[in-house]
Amino acid sequence: MQLTSLEIKGFKSFGDKITINFNEGVTAIVGPNGCGKSNVVDSIRWVLGEQSTRMLRSEKMDNIIFNGSKSRKPANLAEVSLTFDNTKNILPVEFSQVTITRKLYRSGDSEYRLNDVQCRLKDITDLFLDTGIGSDSYAIIELRMVDEIITNKEGSRRNLFEEASGISKYKLRKKQTFNKLKDTEADLERVEDLLFEIEKNLKTLENQAKKTERYYRIRDQYKSLSILLASFRIAHFSESLAKIEEKEQVQQVEKSEVSAQIDTLEAALQQQKLDSLNKEKNLSIQQKTTNEYVSKIRAYESEKKIKNEQLKFQQDKEARVSDELERDRNQLNHVLYNIKRLAEEKLQEDETLQTILERVTELKETVDELKAQQASARNELNDLTGNNNKLQNQVYKAEKDLEILQIQQQALEQESQRNMEDATNKEVELSHFNDVVAELQERTETLNSEHQTLLDFDKKLQEQLIEIDAELTTVKESIVADSRKLDAKQNEYNLTKSMVDNLEGFPESIRFLKKNADWAKNIPLFSDILFCKEEYRVAIENYLEPLMNHYVVNNYDEAISAIKLLSNSAKGRAQFFVLDSYKIAPPKPSPEGRALESKVSPAGVDLEGAGLIAALNVVDVDIYYQSLCNYLLKDVYLIDDHNEQVLNNAELPEGVVLIGKSGKFNKSKHTMAGGSVGLFEGKRIGRAKNLENLAKEIKQFDTRVNYFKDQQQDLQNGQAALKASNKTEELKQKQLEVNRLNTELITVKTRQEQYQTFIANSLNRKDDIAKKISGIIEETAVLKPELAELKTQKQIQNDLLISKQGIFNELNEFVSVQSNAFNQENIRFHQQQNKVSGLFKDLDYRKTQKEQLEGRIKINSIELEKVKAAIQENLQLADNSDDDLLEMYAQKEALEKATQQAEQEYYEWRGKITEAEAEVTNLRKKKDNAVFIENELRDERNNLKLELNALKERLSVEFNVDIQELIDTDVPVDESEEELREKTEKLKKQMDDFGAINPMAVEAYNEMNERYQFIQAQKKDLAEAKASLLATIQEIDDTAKEKFMSAFIMVRENFIKVFRSLFNEEDSCDLILTDPDRPLESDIDIIARPKGKRPLSINQLSGGEKTLTATAILFSLYLLKPAPFCIFDEVDAPLDDTNIDKFNNIIREFSKESQFIVVSHNKRTIASTDIIYGVTMVEQGISRVVPVDLRQLAD
């Protein structure tokens, strides 16, 4: 297999798509720092499935997508493809060329492709498993990984050896098998928990099944009586329904008669309505004709009115247009006059404006010169004013400071006097507070003593109450525990007694003989005469199972009487033990008897030494029946179940029987039986004796419960007496009084301390005030001369300022006069300018007005001619319309008379129809009343049917009985409905009082038992699966261990050879397993001593020596299992020239079998390669690749 090409697009700095083709031999990737050389290695590692961002030199996976540059936008996709030539079928696929591709989108989506078919990362990993190729295999080595191999960081050495030895898949299989083993063990635990729960619930289900059967008997009686009661109710319903149907027939006849009358009247009414419709139609036609004619007249009148209005409008318009023409002509003449006048006036005002402008310019020059002189004088005056103000502020400050010092001195003197007076007063009050504090302290000590006495009493009382509470808790727990035991024993007693009384588990013949005791008296069953300890009951009962149903009779006559009774009654068969036949019986053997000592099998197994117990020694039986038991159990022994040696090897003497204590097996000389033990086995033996023992235990528990209850009552009485004697209220009052006194004492002490502090502060304050007054006097003596000097300077400065101010004022007045003259002329100039501008605008407006008037005169002249023509036309049309209107009024009157006649006929006919409708309405009311009564009867019938249906549903749901079966049933004459109801309610109450039952108890018990057996089988299967998985794990370990050790030995030999070829033949090196007994978990130590050195640790070697040692390990792995290609990323950096040559020579030697890709800066390394790919950044931030084939250059 050979690596043929690498395609990169959008990965890190490769913004454009680049392709690197790989041939046989050594390929170098070179370039300056930061150009993207290592990104090529990262891309190969990434496409092979690397998931660690640290190995890709990135913080997060999104960062590997090209992030853009100054001139390029970021890419949305990173894509790398790696192509292999698979002609040797090293990869387990059918393709001769295999291309793997990995894509990552900026959205976070990613995908893997195998020959452009989408696949999973697991498919890529499985493809290269044990081929020496992988993102973390020894095919890709970086400089930092050399140090990791030397320091064995994170088990890197082991990983390389496991990859080379091909046990990675075994480790994966072992991990998967371990996971399956954990799941199997968890399933096994769950199965055991289920079995525990099922075993716990089976007994409860059996009791529930018996309770359910008793409930069903009461329910059957309740069903029979309820059905009989339902028959009575059905008969009552039938009678009521017959009466209702009779009433319904009467109402239907009455309703039919009324309906016939209504139909007759409605037929006549329909004819009248038809005639009325014809009259209404004629009336409508007449009214429509009249209305149309009236509308025609109104339209004609309206048209005439409109024409008159039009004529008036046109006449008004004629007058208005004539007036406008006259007014516009007069206004035009006035405008022409104004235009001439304004033109002459504008010419005169322009000359005046020019004269004023010359005068304004002259005055402005004079004012500007005066203002410059004024500014210079103002600045000089401002300087004098500033100096004067400064002196004024200094004088003011000095006067103020002097006044403040005098005020402070007076205030301090007053404060000193007041302070002494307050201190004297406080000393008097302090004396009073000292007396109060002494008194309060004495009272507080007395109260604290009384309060402590009460606390001690309350503490002792609480301790007694706690002791009583503890005793009460113990007594209550005892009552609860014993009550539960009492209930359990009582339930067991009731259940056992019920089983004894009902002979549950016995054949019908036995129960028949028990009920008919005439054949004999006090004849027990064999199961009732025996009794033994709980631990032996199952074993003894299983052994005697065929005999448990035998009656024990005194003689054959009693047995014959019972057999005759069964035969005559056809009640089956029964078996009997006849005591007279057992009068001569073997003696009861003891455990140390000679009979057992002689029973030793030929195999040499001592039965007594095996822990045997004679069955007769564990059975308790009345002396009257001892002979029978001696006969049946004379050679029967119990043995521990785990004693398999006796069971398997012992040859038993004739007649001897061994029984397992658990009851799972029994063995004799010729036979053996056994199997599982049922949950209810061991419950039949000694039921009568068990009842006696249970009665005694119940009495004992009842006595204990009563004793504990009496003890509880005594403790509760004592507790109540102690609680009544507490002094909680007195203690609270005393505590409140103590708190009040403490608060008062603290308050007084606080005031006392405040007064003491005040007096001490007053004395200190007196000294401070004296010092401050002395300081103020000294400052005052210094300030007074300074103030006098400042006042003298200020007077001199004031005189100079007054002189300068007079000069400045004179200059200001002259400037003001000249400025006023300039302003007056300037105002005249702007007024004249505005006047000229106004004349220009007025003249322009007049010209515009002239044009508008001329246009309007022209338009109005044309309009006037049109109006005069329209007036003449309307006057001619008005004369013809008056005659036509008079004729139309006469025709309208005739039509209105005809309409009135038709209306009178229509309303007379409508009166007749109204009378007929009233008669029909009365008949309908009568019919509705009949329908109402009929509906009430129907509702009553429906209610009866609903009750009948309810009864039907109840019988169907509750008893699964069809009501049709009861309808034809005769009601019994001798039964009363009320008596049946009472009996039914009584049975219903019994059912309600019976409590909740489990109707599926029997079925549930059978299902649970079946499930129990099924889960037992599952448990067995899981145990077998667990054993199989453990065997598989051991097999994997053995195989992996064998392959690893074989590979390790070969790599060790290769390492010694390669190491000496890189250093000297005399140098020593070795690979050692730190734990040879556990090679699959053992670390691998490297011993390297180049150039005669003896370092204590491999870390003491130089950087170059470490690199060559790591290289020796890598190539020793290559000798065992060559990888198709190998990548060295700047691994040669620490090597000097001599070691570089050794490094290059060994690469050249191994390149005959594998491809080598070397990323390097070293010139010697680059010169020794076959093909060079230069990585450069022609465009900033974008890596590109330039190939150079050195072989062609050499040729």
mmCIF file with all atom_site columns, C-alpha atoms in Angstrom, residues 135-235:
data_model
loop_
_atom_site.group_PDB
_atom_site.id
_atom_site.type_symbol
_atom_site.label_atom_id
_atom_site.label_alt_id
_atom_site.label_comp_id
_atom_site.label_asym_id
_atom_site.label_entity_id
_atom_site.label_seq_id
_atom_site.pdbx_PDB_ins_code
_atom_site.Cartn_x
_atom_site.Cartn_y
_atom_site.Cartn_z
_atom_site.occupancy
_atom_site.B_iso_or_equiv
_atom_site.pdbx_formal_charge
_atom_site.auth_seq_id
_atom_site.auth_comp_id
_atom_site.auth_asym_id
_atom_site.auth_atom_id
_atom_site.pdbx_PDB_model_num
ATOM 1   C CA . SER A 1 135 ? -3.982  9.717   13.874 1.00 0.00 ? 135 SER A CA 1
ATOM 2   C CA . ASP A 1 136 ? -2.110  8.504   16.979 1.00 0.00 ? 136 ASP A CA 1
ATOM 3   C CA . SER A 1 137 ? 0.067   5.737   15.498 1.00 0.00 ? 137 SER A CA 1
ATOM 4   C CA . TYR A 1 138 ? 3.833   5.603   15.030 1.00 0.00 ? 138 TYR A CA 1
ATOM 5   C CA . ALA A 1 139 ? 3.361   6.640   11.364 1.00 0.00 ? 139 ALA A CA 1
ATOM 6   C CA . ILE A 1 140 ? 3.190   10.368  12.360 1.00 0.00 ? 140 ILE A CA 1
ATOM 7   C CA . ILE A 1 141 ? 5.949   11.601  14.688 1.00 0.00 ? 141 ILE A CA 1
ATOM 8   C CA . GLU A 1 142 ? 6.484   15.177  15.849 1.00 0.00 ? 142 GLU A CA 1
ATOM 9   C CA . LEU A 1 143 ? 9.442   16.523  17.823 1.00 0.00 ? 143 LEU A CA 1
ATOM 10  C CA . ARG A 1 144 ? 7.375   16.796  21.024 1.00 0.00 ? 144 ARG A CA 1
ATOM 11  C CA . MET A 1 145 ? 6.334   13.155  20.600 1.00 0.00 ? 145 MET A CA 1
ATOM 12  C CA . VAL A 1 146 ? 9.998   12.119  20.801 1.00 0.00 ? 146 VAL A CA 1
ATOM 13  C CA . ASP A 1 147 ? 10.065  13.493  24.333 1.00 0.00 ? 147 ASP A CA 1
ATOM 14  C CA . GLU A 1 148 ? 6.749   11.757  25.089 1.00 0.00 ? 148 GLU A CA 1
ATOM 15  C CA . ILE A 1 149 ? 8.232   8.418   23.968 1.00 0.00 ? 149 ILE A CA 1
ATOM 16  C CA . ILE A 1 150 ? 11.321  8.964   26.118 1.00 0.00 ? 150 ILE A CA 1
ATOM 17  C CA . THR A 1 151 ? 9.308   10.077  29.197 1.00 0.00 ? 151 THR A CA 1
ATOM 18  C CA . ASN A 1 152 ? 6.489   7.572   28.486 1.00 0.00 ? 152 ASN A CA 1
ATOM 19  C CA . LYS A 1 153 ? 3.903   10.342  28.820 1.00 0.00 ? 153 LYS A CA 1
ATOM 20  C CA . GLU A 1 154 ? 0.335   8.944   29.067 1.00 0.00 ? 154 GLU A CA 1
ATOM 21  C CA . GLY A 1 155 ? 1.587   5.460   28.191 1.00 0.00 ? 155 GLY A CA 1
ATOM 22  C CA . SER A 1 156 ? 2.780   6.468   24.722 1.00 0.00 ? 156 SER A CA 1
ATOM 23  C CA . ARG A 1 157 ? 5.385   3.634   24.577 1.00 0.00 ? 157 ARG A CA 1
ATOM 24  C CA . ARG A 1 158 ? 2.731   0.993   25.289 1.00 0.00 ? 158 ARG A CA 1
ATOM 25  C CA . ASN A 1 159 ? 0.459   2.435   22.619 1.00 0.00 ? 159 ASN A CA 1
ATOM 26  C CA . LEU A 1 160 ? 3.225   2.132   20.005 1.00 0.00 ? 160 LEU A CA 1
ATOM 27  C CA . PHE A 1 161 ? 4.014   -1.465  20.984 1.00 0.00 ? 161 PHE A CA 1
ATOM 28  C CA . GLU A 1 162 ? 0.315   -2.431  21.004 1.00 0.00 ? 162 GLU A CA 1
ATOM 29  C CA . GLU A 1 163 ? -0.149  -0.888  17.566 1.00 0.00 ? 163 GLU A CA 1
ATOM 30  C CA . ALA A 1 164 ? 2.883   -2.743  16.184 1.00 0.00 ? 164 ALA A CA 1
ATOM 31  C CA . SER A 1 165 ? 1.989   -6.079  17.823 1.00 0.00 ? 165 SER A CA 1
ATOM 32  C CA . GLY A 1 166 ? -1.579  -5.922  16.466 1.00 0.00 ? 166 GLY A CA 1
ATOM 33  C CA . ILE A 1 167 ? -3.345  -6.401  19.805 1.00 0.00 ? 167 ILE A CA 1
ATOM 34  C CA . SER A 1 168 ? -5.405  -3.215  19.557 1.00 0.00 ? 168 SER A CA 1
ATOM 35  C CA . LYS A 1 169 ? -8.364  -5.156  18.226 1.00 0.00 ? 169 LYS A CA 1
ATOM 36  C CA . TYR A 1 170 ? -8.023  -7.641  21.084 1.00 0.00 ? 170 TYR A CA 1
ATOM 37  C CA . LYS A 1 171 ? -8.080  -4.817  23.618 1.00 0.00 ? 171 LYS A CA 1
ATOM 38  C CA . LEU A 1 172 ? -11.196 -3.449  21.909 1.00 0.00 ? 172 LEU A CA 1
ATOM 39  C CA . ARG A 1 173 ? -12.846 -6.879  21.997 1.00 0.00 ? 173 ARG A CA 1
ATOM 40  C CA . LYS A 1 174 ? -11.898 -7.287  25.643 1.00 0.00 ? 174 LYS A CA 1
ATOM 41  C CA . LYS A 1 175 ? -13.409 -3.904  26.503 1.00 0.00 ? 175 LYS A CA 1
ATOM 42  C CA . GLN A 1 176 ? -16.629 -4.827  24.675 1.00 0.00 ? 176 GLN A CA 1
ATOM 43  C CA . THR A 1 177 ? -16.714 -8.210  26.440 1.00 0.00 ? 177 THR A CA 1
ATOM 44  C CA . PHE A 1 178 ? -16.179 -6.516  29.815 1.00 0.00 ? 178 PHE A CA 1
ATOM 45  C CA . ASN A 1 179 ? -19.138 -4.235  29.090 1.00 0.00 ? 179 ASN A CA 1
ATOM 46  C CA . LYS A 1 180 ? -21.263 -7.276  28.238 1.00 0.00 ? 180 LYS A CA 1
ATOM 47  C CA . LEU A 1 181 ? -20.079 -8.942  31.459 1.00 0.00 ? 181 LEU A CA 1
ATOM 48  C CA . LYS A 1 182 ? -21.128 -5.901  33.498 1.00 0.00 ? 182 LYS A CA 1
ATOM 49  C CA . ASP A 1 183 ? -24.541 -5.944  31.805 1.00 0.00 ? 183 ASP A CA 1
ATOM 50  C CA . THR A 1 184 ? -24.877 -9.686  32.478 1.00 0.00 ? 184 THR A CA 1
ATOM 51  C CA . GLU A 1 185 ? -23.945 -9.266  36.149 1.00 0.00 ? 185 GLU A CA 1
ATOM 52  C CA . ALA A 1 186 ? -26.436 -6.419  36.452 1.00 0.00 ? 186 ALA A CA 1
ATOM 53  C CA . ASP A 1 187 ? -29.138 -8.607  34.845 1.00 0.00 ? 187 ASP A CA 1
ATOM 54  C CA . LEU A 1 188 ? -28.229 -11.412 37.229 1.00 0.00 ? 188 LEU A CA 1
ATOM 55  C CA . GLU A 1 189 ? -28.609 -9.108  40.231 1.00 0.00 ? 189 GLU A CA 1
ATOM 56  C CA . ARG A 1 190 ? -31.984 -7.928  38.933 1.00 0.00 ? 190 ARG A CA 1
ATOM 57  C CA . VAL A 1 191 ? -33.125 -11.551 38.465 1.00 0.00 ? 191 VAL A CA 1
ATOM 58  C CA . GLU A 1 192 ? -32.106 -12.402 42.043 1.00 0.00 ? 192 GLU A CA 1
ATOM 59  C CA . ASP A 1 193 ? -33.993 -9.350  43.303 1.00 0.00 ? 193 ASP A CA 1
ATOM 60  C CA . LEU A 1 194 ? -37.055 -10.458 41.334 1.00 0.00 ? 194 LEU A CA 1
ATOM 61  C CA . LEU A 1 195 ? -36.843 -13.968 42.777 1.00 0.00 ? 195 LEU A CA 1
ATOM 62  C CA . PHE A 1 196 ? -36.620 -12.540 46.288 1.00 0.00 ? 196 PHE A CA 1
ATOM 63  C CA . GLU A 1 197 ? -39.696 -10.374 45.711 1.00 0.00 ? 197 GLU A CA 1
ATOM 64  C CA . ILE A 1 198 ? -41.675 -13.238 44.138 1.00 0.00 ? 198 ILE A CA 1
ATOM 65  C CA . GLU A 1 199 ? -40.880 -15.622 46.986 1.00 0.00 ? 199 GLU A CA 1
ATOM 66  C CA . LYS A 1 200 ? -41.987 -12.960 49.434 1.00 0.00 ? 200 LYS A CA 1
ATOM 67  C CA . ASN A 1 201 ? -45.344 -12.409 47.661 1.00 0.00 ? 201 ASN A CA 1
ATOM 68  C CA . LEU A 1 202 ? -46.419 -16.004 46.966 1.00 0.00 ? 202 LEU A CA 1
ATOM 69  C CA . LYS A 1 203 ? -47.652 -16.650 50.518 1.00 0.00 ? 203 LYS A CA 1
ATOM 70  C CA . THR A 1 204 ? -49.683 -13.437 50.491 1.00 0.00 ? 204 THR A CA 1
ATOM 71  C CA . LEU A 1 205 ? -51.333 -14.415 47.202 1.00 0.00 ? 205 LEU A CA 1
ATOM 72  C CA . GLU A 1 206 ? -52.399 -17.800 48.644 1.00 0.00 ? 206 GLU A CA 1
ATOM 73  C CA . ASN A 1 207 ? -54.214 -16.101 51.556 1.00 0.00 ? 207 ASN A CA 1
ATOM 74  C CA . GLN A 1 208 ? -55.844 -13.654 49.165 1.00 0.00 ? 208 GLN A CA 1
ATOM 75  C CA . ALA A 1 209 ? -57.122 -16.519 46.984 1.00 0.00 ? 209 ALA A CA 1
ATOM 76  C CA . LYS A 1 210 ? -58.895 -18.159 49.952 1.00 0.00 ? 210 LYS A CA 1
ATOM 77  C CA . LYS A 1 211 ? -60.482 -14.866 50.970 1.00 0.00 ? 211 LYS A CA 1
ATOM 78  C CA . THR A 1 212 ? -61.672 -14.378 47.397 1.00 0.00 ? 212 THR A CA 1
ATOM 79  C CA . GLU A 1 213 ? -63.448 -17.742 47.376 1.00 0.00 ? 213 GLU A CA 1
ATOM 80  C CA . ARG A 1 214 ? -65.412 -16.883 50.541 1.00 0.00 ? 214 ARG A CA 1
ATOM 81  C CA . TYR A 1 215 ? -66.348 -13.544 49.020 1.00 0.00 ? 215 TYR A CA 1
ATOM 82  C CA . TYR A 1 216 ? -67.633 -15.210 45.854 1.00 0.00 ? 216 TYR A CA 1
ATOM 83  C CA . ARG A 1 217 ? -69.999 -17.472 47.872 1.00 0.00 ? 217 ARG A CA 1
ATOM 84  C CA . ILE A 1 218 ? -71.643 -14.422 49.489 1.00 0.00 ? 218 ILE A CA 1
ATOM 85  C CA . ARG A 1 219 ? -71.741 -12.703 46.111 1.00 0.00 ? 219 ARG A CA 1
ATOM 86  C CA . ASP A 1 220 ? -73.603 -15.662 44.541 1.00 0.00 ? 220 ASP A CA 1
ATOM 87  C CA . GLN A 1 221 ? -76.297 -15.455 47.241 1.00 0.00 ? 221 GLN A CA 1
ATOM 88  C CA . TYR A 1 222 ? -76.518 -11.714 46.721 1.00 0.00 ? 222 TYR A CA 1
ATOM 89  C CA . LYS A 1 223 ? -76.882 -12.280 42.970 1.00 0.00 ? 223 LYS A CA 1
ATOM 90  C CA . SER A 1 224 ? -79.757 -14.750 43.361 1.00 0.00 ? 224 SER A CA 1
ATOM 91  C CA . LEU A 1 225 ? -81.726 -12.475 45.700 1.00 0.00 ? 225 LEU A CA 1
ATOM 92  C CA . SER A 1 226 ? -80.995 -9.389  43.575 1.00 0.00 ? 226 SER A CA 1
ATOM 93  C CA . ILE A 1 227 ? -82.317 -11.143 40.441 1.00 0.00 ? 227 ILE A CA 1
ATOM 94  C CA . LEU A 1 228 ? -85.469 -12.193 42.308 1.00 0.00 ? 228 LEU A CA 1
ATOM 95  C CA . LEU A 1 229 ? -85.950 -8.627  43.543 1.00 0.00 ? 229 LEU A CA 1
ATOM 96  C CA . ALA A 1 230 ? -85.463 -7.401  39.971 1.00 0.00 ? 230 ALA A CA 1
ATOM 97  C CA . SER A 1 231 ? -88.345 -9.683  38.880 1.00 0.00 ? 231 SER A CA 1
ATOM 98  C CA . PHE A 1 232 ? -90.661 -7.843  41.275 1.00 0.00 ? 232 PHE A CA 1
ATOM 99  C CA . ARG A 1 233 ? -89.570 -4.471  39.892 1.00 0.00 ? 233 ARG A CA 1
ATOM 100 C CA . ILE A 1 234 ? -89.965 -5.644  36.289 1.00 0.00 ? 234 ILE A CA 1
ATOM 101 C CA . ALA A 1 235 ? -93.577 -6.705  37.034 1.00 0.00 ? 235 ALA A CA 1
#
